[in-house]
PDB file of C-alpha atoms in Angstrom:
ATOM      1  CA  MET A 603       0.000   0.000   0.000  1.00 41.00           C
ATOM      2  CA  SER A 604       2.810   2.398  -0.723  1.00 51.00           C
ATOM      3  CA  MET A 605       1.350   3.700  -3.972  1.00 70.00           C
ATOM      4  CA  GLU A 606       1.595   7.493  -4.245  1.00 69.00           C
ATOM      5  CA  GLU A 607      -2.091   7.599  -5.229  1.00 70.00           C
ATOM      6  CA  LEU A 608      -3.098   6.335  -1.772  1.00 68.00           C
ATOM      7  CA  ARG A 609      -1.562   9.273   0.085  1.00 67.00           C
ATOM      8  CA  LEU A 610      -4.168  11.861   0.991  1.00 63.00           C
ATOM      9  CA  GLY A 611      -3.512  15.200  -0.655  1.00 62.00           C
ATOM     10  CA  SER A 612      -1.311  13.660  -3.327  1.00 64.00           C
ATOM     11  CA  SER A 613      -0.958  15.882  -6.396  1.00 63.00           C
ATOM     12  CA  MET A 614      -0.564  12.965  -8.756  1.00 71.00           C
ATOM     13  CA  ASP A 615      -2.187  12.948 -12.207  1.00 70.00           C
ATOM     14  CA  LEU A 616      -4.603  10.046 -11.808  1.00 74.00           C
ATOM     15  CA  ALA A 617      -5.491   9.915 -15.512  1.00 74.00           C
ATOM     16  CA  ASN A 618      -1.948   8.704 -16.308  1.00 73.00           C
ATOM     17  CA  SER A 619      -1.578   6.341 -13.352  1.00 80.00           C
ATOM     18  CA  ARG A 620      -1.535   2.643 -14.249  1.00 81.00           C
ATOM     19  CA  TYR A 621      -2.428   1.779 -10.629  1.00 80.00           C
ATOM     20  CA  TYR A 622      -5.474   4.067 -10.644  1.00 78.00           C
ATOM     21  CA  LEU A 623      -6.624   2.754 -14.025  1.00 81.00           C
ATOM     22  CA  SER A 624      -6.373  -0.814 -12.710  1.00 86.00           C
ATOM     23  CA  LEU A 625      -8.869  -0.104  -9.915  1.00 87.00           C
ATOM     24  CA  GLY A 626     -11.948  -0.396 -12.134  1.00 88.00           C
ATOM     25  CA  ARG A 627     -13.537  -0.029 -15.545  1.00 89.00           C
ATOM     26  CA  THR A 628     -15.325   3.287 -14.978  1.00 91.00           C
ATOM     27  CA  GLU A 629     -14.123   6.540 -13.454  1.00 87.00           C
ATOM     28  CA  GLU A 630     -16.759   6.243 -10.720  1.00 92.00           C
ATOM     29  CA  SER A 631     -15.727   2.708  -9.709  1.00 91.00           C
ATOM     30  CA  ARG A 632     -12.044   3.723  -9.721  1.00 86.00           C
ATOM     31  CA  HIS A 633     -12.762   6.719  -7.518  1.00 85.00           C
ATOM     32  CA  GLU A 634     -14.748   4.609  -5.029  1.00 92.00           C
ATOM     33  CA  ALA A 635     -12.035   1.929  -4.947  1.00 89.00           C
ATOM     34  CA  LEU A 636      -9.331   4.573  -4.419  1.00 85.00           C
ATOM     35  CA  LYS A 637     -11.250   6.135  -1.507  1.00 87.00           C
ATOM     36  CA  ALA A 638     -11.754   2.695   0.073  1.00 90.00           C
ATOM     37  CA  LYS A 639      -8.046   1.885  -0.276  1.00 88.00           C
ATOM     38  CA  GLN A 640      -7.066   5.280   1.209  1.00 86.00           C
ATOM     39  CA  LYS A 641      -9.288   4.571   4.221  1.00 89.00           C
ATOM     40  CA  GLN A 642      -7.769   1.086   4.596  1.00 90.00           C
ATOM     41  CA  ARG A 643      -4.287   2.639   4.508  1.00 86.00           C
ATOM     42  CA  LEU A 644      -5.170   5.101   7.287  1.00 87.00           C
ATOM     43  CA  ASP A 645      -6.745   2.353   9.404  1.00 90.00           C
ATOM     44  CA  LEU A 646      -3.727   0.099   8.914  1.00 91.00           C
ATOM     45  CA  ARG A 647      -1.373   2.939   9.817  1.00 88.00           C
ATOM     46  CA  ALA A 648      -3.220   3.711  13.055  1.00 91.00           C
ATOM     47  CA  ASP A 649      -3.323   0.021  14.019  1.00 92.00           C
ATOM     48  CA  ALA A 650       0.371  -0.407  13.214  1.00 93.00           C
ATOM     49  CA  PHE A 651       1.393   2.608  15.323  1.00 93.00           C
ATOM     50  CA  ARG A 652      -0.802   1.500  18.223  1.00 93.00           C
ATOM     51  CA  THR A 653       0.624  -2.031  18.109  1.00 93.00           C
ATOM     52  CA  LEU A 654       4.190  -0.769  17.845  1.00 94.00           C
ATOM     53  CA  GLN A 655       3.737   1.552  20.834  1.00 93.00           C
ATOM     54  CA  LYS A 656       2.300  -1.268  22.947  1.00 90.00           C
ATOM     55  CA  ALA A 657       5.158  -3.574  21.958  1.00 88.00           C
ATOM     56  CA  LEU A 658       7.760  -0.934  22.825  1.00 88.00           C
ATOM     57  CA  LYS A 659       6.046  -0.243  26.149  1.00 86.00           C
ATOM     58  CA  ASP A 660       6.145  -3.959  26.907  1.00 81.00           C
ATOM     59  CA  LEU A 661       9.790  -4.189  25.883  1.00 80.00           C
ATOM     60  CA  HIS A 662      10.729  -1.212  28.073  1.00 79.00           C
ATOM     61  CA  SER A 663       9.203  -2.946  31.083  1.00 78.00           C
ATOM     62  CA  TYR A 664      11.568  -5.922  30.735  1.00 79.00           C
ATOM     63  CA  ARG A 665      14.794  -6.128  32.671  1.00 81.00           C
ATOM     64  CA  TYR A 666      17.916  -7.606  31.165  1.00 81.00           C
ATOM     65  CA  GLN A 667      21.155  -9.135  32.226  1.00 83.00           C
ATOM     66  CA  PRO A 668      24.072  -7.882  30.110  1.00 86.00           C
ATOM     67  CA  ALA A 669      26.471 -10.287  28.458  1.00 86.00           C
ATOM     68  CA  ASP A 670      29.681 -11.065  30.317  1.00 87.00           C
ATOM     69  CA  PRO A 671      32.417 -12.114  27.869  1.00 87.00           C
ATOM     70  CA  GLN A 672      34.742 -13.223  30.663  1.00 90.00           C
ATOM     71  CA  SER A 673      32.342 -15.792  32.082  1.00 89.00           C
ATOM     72  CA  GLY A 674      30.759 -16.581  28.700  1.00 87.00           C
ATOM     73  CA  GLN A 675      27.286 -15.628  29.946  1.00 86.00           C
ATOM     74  CA  PRO A 676      25.167 -14.312  27.038  1.00 86.00           C
ATOM     75  CA  PHE A 677      22.846 -11.307  27.067  1.00 85.00           C
ATOM     76  CA  ARG A 678      19.504 -12.382  28.547  1.00 83.00           C
ATOM     77  CA  TRP A 679      16.066 -10.805  28.816  1.00 78.00           C
ATOM     78  CA  MET A 680      14.341 -11.191  32.186  1.00 77.00           C
ATOM     79  CA  PRO A 681      10.560 -11.530  31.689  1.00 70.00           C
ATOM     80  CA  ASN A 682       8.324  -8.971  33.340  1.00 67.00           C
ATOM     81  CA  ASN A 683       5.345  -9.796  35.525  1.00 67.00           C
ATOM     82  CA  LYS A 684       2.285  -8.622  33.595  1.00 62.00           C
ATOM     83  CA  HIS A 685       0.009  -9.351  36.564  1.00 55.00           C
ATOM     84  CA  LYS A 686       1.552  -6.562  38.636  1.00 57.00           C
ATOM     85  CA  ARG A 687       0.460  -3.667  36.433  1.00 56.00           C
ATOM     86  CA  SER A 688      -0.495  -0.494  38.228  1.00 56.00           C
ATOM     87  CA  ASN A 689      -3.306   1.902  37.410  1.00 57.00           C
ATOM     88  CA  ALA A 690      -0.671   4.390  36.218  1.00 57.00           C
ATOM     89  CA  ASP A 691       0.385   1.919  33.511  1.00 57.00           C
ATOM     90  CA  ASP A 692      -3.226   1.535  32.382  1.00 58.00           C
ATOM     91  CA  LEU A 693      -3.663   5.329  32.263  1.00 54.00           C
ATOM     92  CA  HIS A 694      -0.455   5.700  30.231  1.00 55.00           C
ATOM     93  CA  GLU A 695      -1.645   3.042  27.769  1.00 56.00           C
ATOM     94  CA  GLN A 696      -4.921   4.932  27.331  1.00 52.00           C
ATOM     95  CA  GLN A 697      -3.020   8.179  26.676  1.00 50.00           C
ATOM     96  CA  VAL A 698      -0.793   6.431  24.132  1.00 47.00           C
ATOM     97  CA  ASP A 699      -3.904   5.266  22.291  1.00 45.00           C
ATOM     98  CA  GLU A 700      -5.230   8.842  22.241  1.00 45.00           C
ATOM     99  CA  VAL A 701      -1.978  10.128  20.756  1.00 45.00           C
ATOM    100  CA  VAL A 702      -2.098   7.508  17.993  1.00 44.00           C
ATOM    101  CA  ASP A 703      -5.580   8.648  16.997  1.00 46.00           C
ATOM    102  CA  PHE A 704      -4.234  12.094  16.014  1.00 45.00           C
ATOM    103  CA  ASP A 705      -3.045  10.577  12.686  1.00 50.00           C
ATOM    104  CA  GLY A 706       0.231  12.456  12.607  1.00 53.00           C
ATOM    105  CA  ASN A 707      -1.029  15.990  13.290  1.00 55.00           C
ATOM    106  CA  ALA A 708       1.950  17.476  15.146  1.00 55.00           C
ATOM    107  CA  ALA A 709       0.006  20.461  16.518  1.00 57.00           C
ATOM    108  CA  GLN A 710      -2.589  18.214  18.169  1.00 56.00           C
ATOM    109  CA  VAL A 711       0.114  15.964  19.593  1.00 55.00           C
ATOM    110  CA  ALA A 712       1.996  18.962  21.044  1.00 59.00           C
ATOM    111  CA  GLU A 713      -1.225  20.292  22.592  1.00 62.00           C
ATOM    112  CA  PHE A 714      -2.009  16.870  24.070  1.00 58.00           C
ATOM    113  CA  VAL A 715       1.476  16.576  25.558  1.00 58.00           C
ATOM    114  CA  GLU A 716       1.212  20.063  27.110  1.00 61.00           C
ATOM    115  CA  LEU A 717      -2.144  19.255  28.706  1.00 62.00           C
ATOM    116  CA  HIS A 718      -1.034  15.892  30.108  1.00 56.00           C
ATOM    117  CA  ALA A 719       2.525  16.710  31.144  1.00 50.00           C
TER     118      ALA A 719
END
């Protein structure tokens, strides 16, 4: 889904785009298919960012034991205890979800950060 035509606000000439022409037989069906694909791209992007942020949050909660070349002990992750989550962690996760829903608008993100700092 990295076609230039799928980016909102793209200034591409759709009449000369092979991708756009492949979306349907009529101009109306192509336009509807393009709008549906643009919406799918935005939904996928939001889901991907949300999932990535949750994975990074989970990773940051892990402890690790560094490698020791002298003893031959390798680097090792120490699993976290998911059952001991505090309410603060739940609140932070909710705020992370709210930030993701801004869809990349830097002004809204900055305003959100100011209000919740």
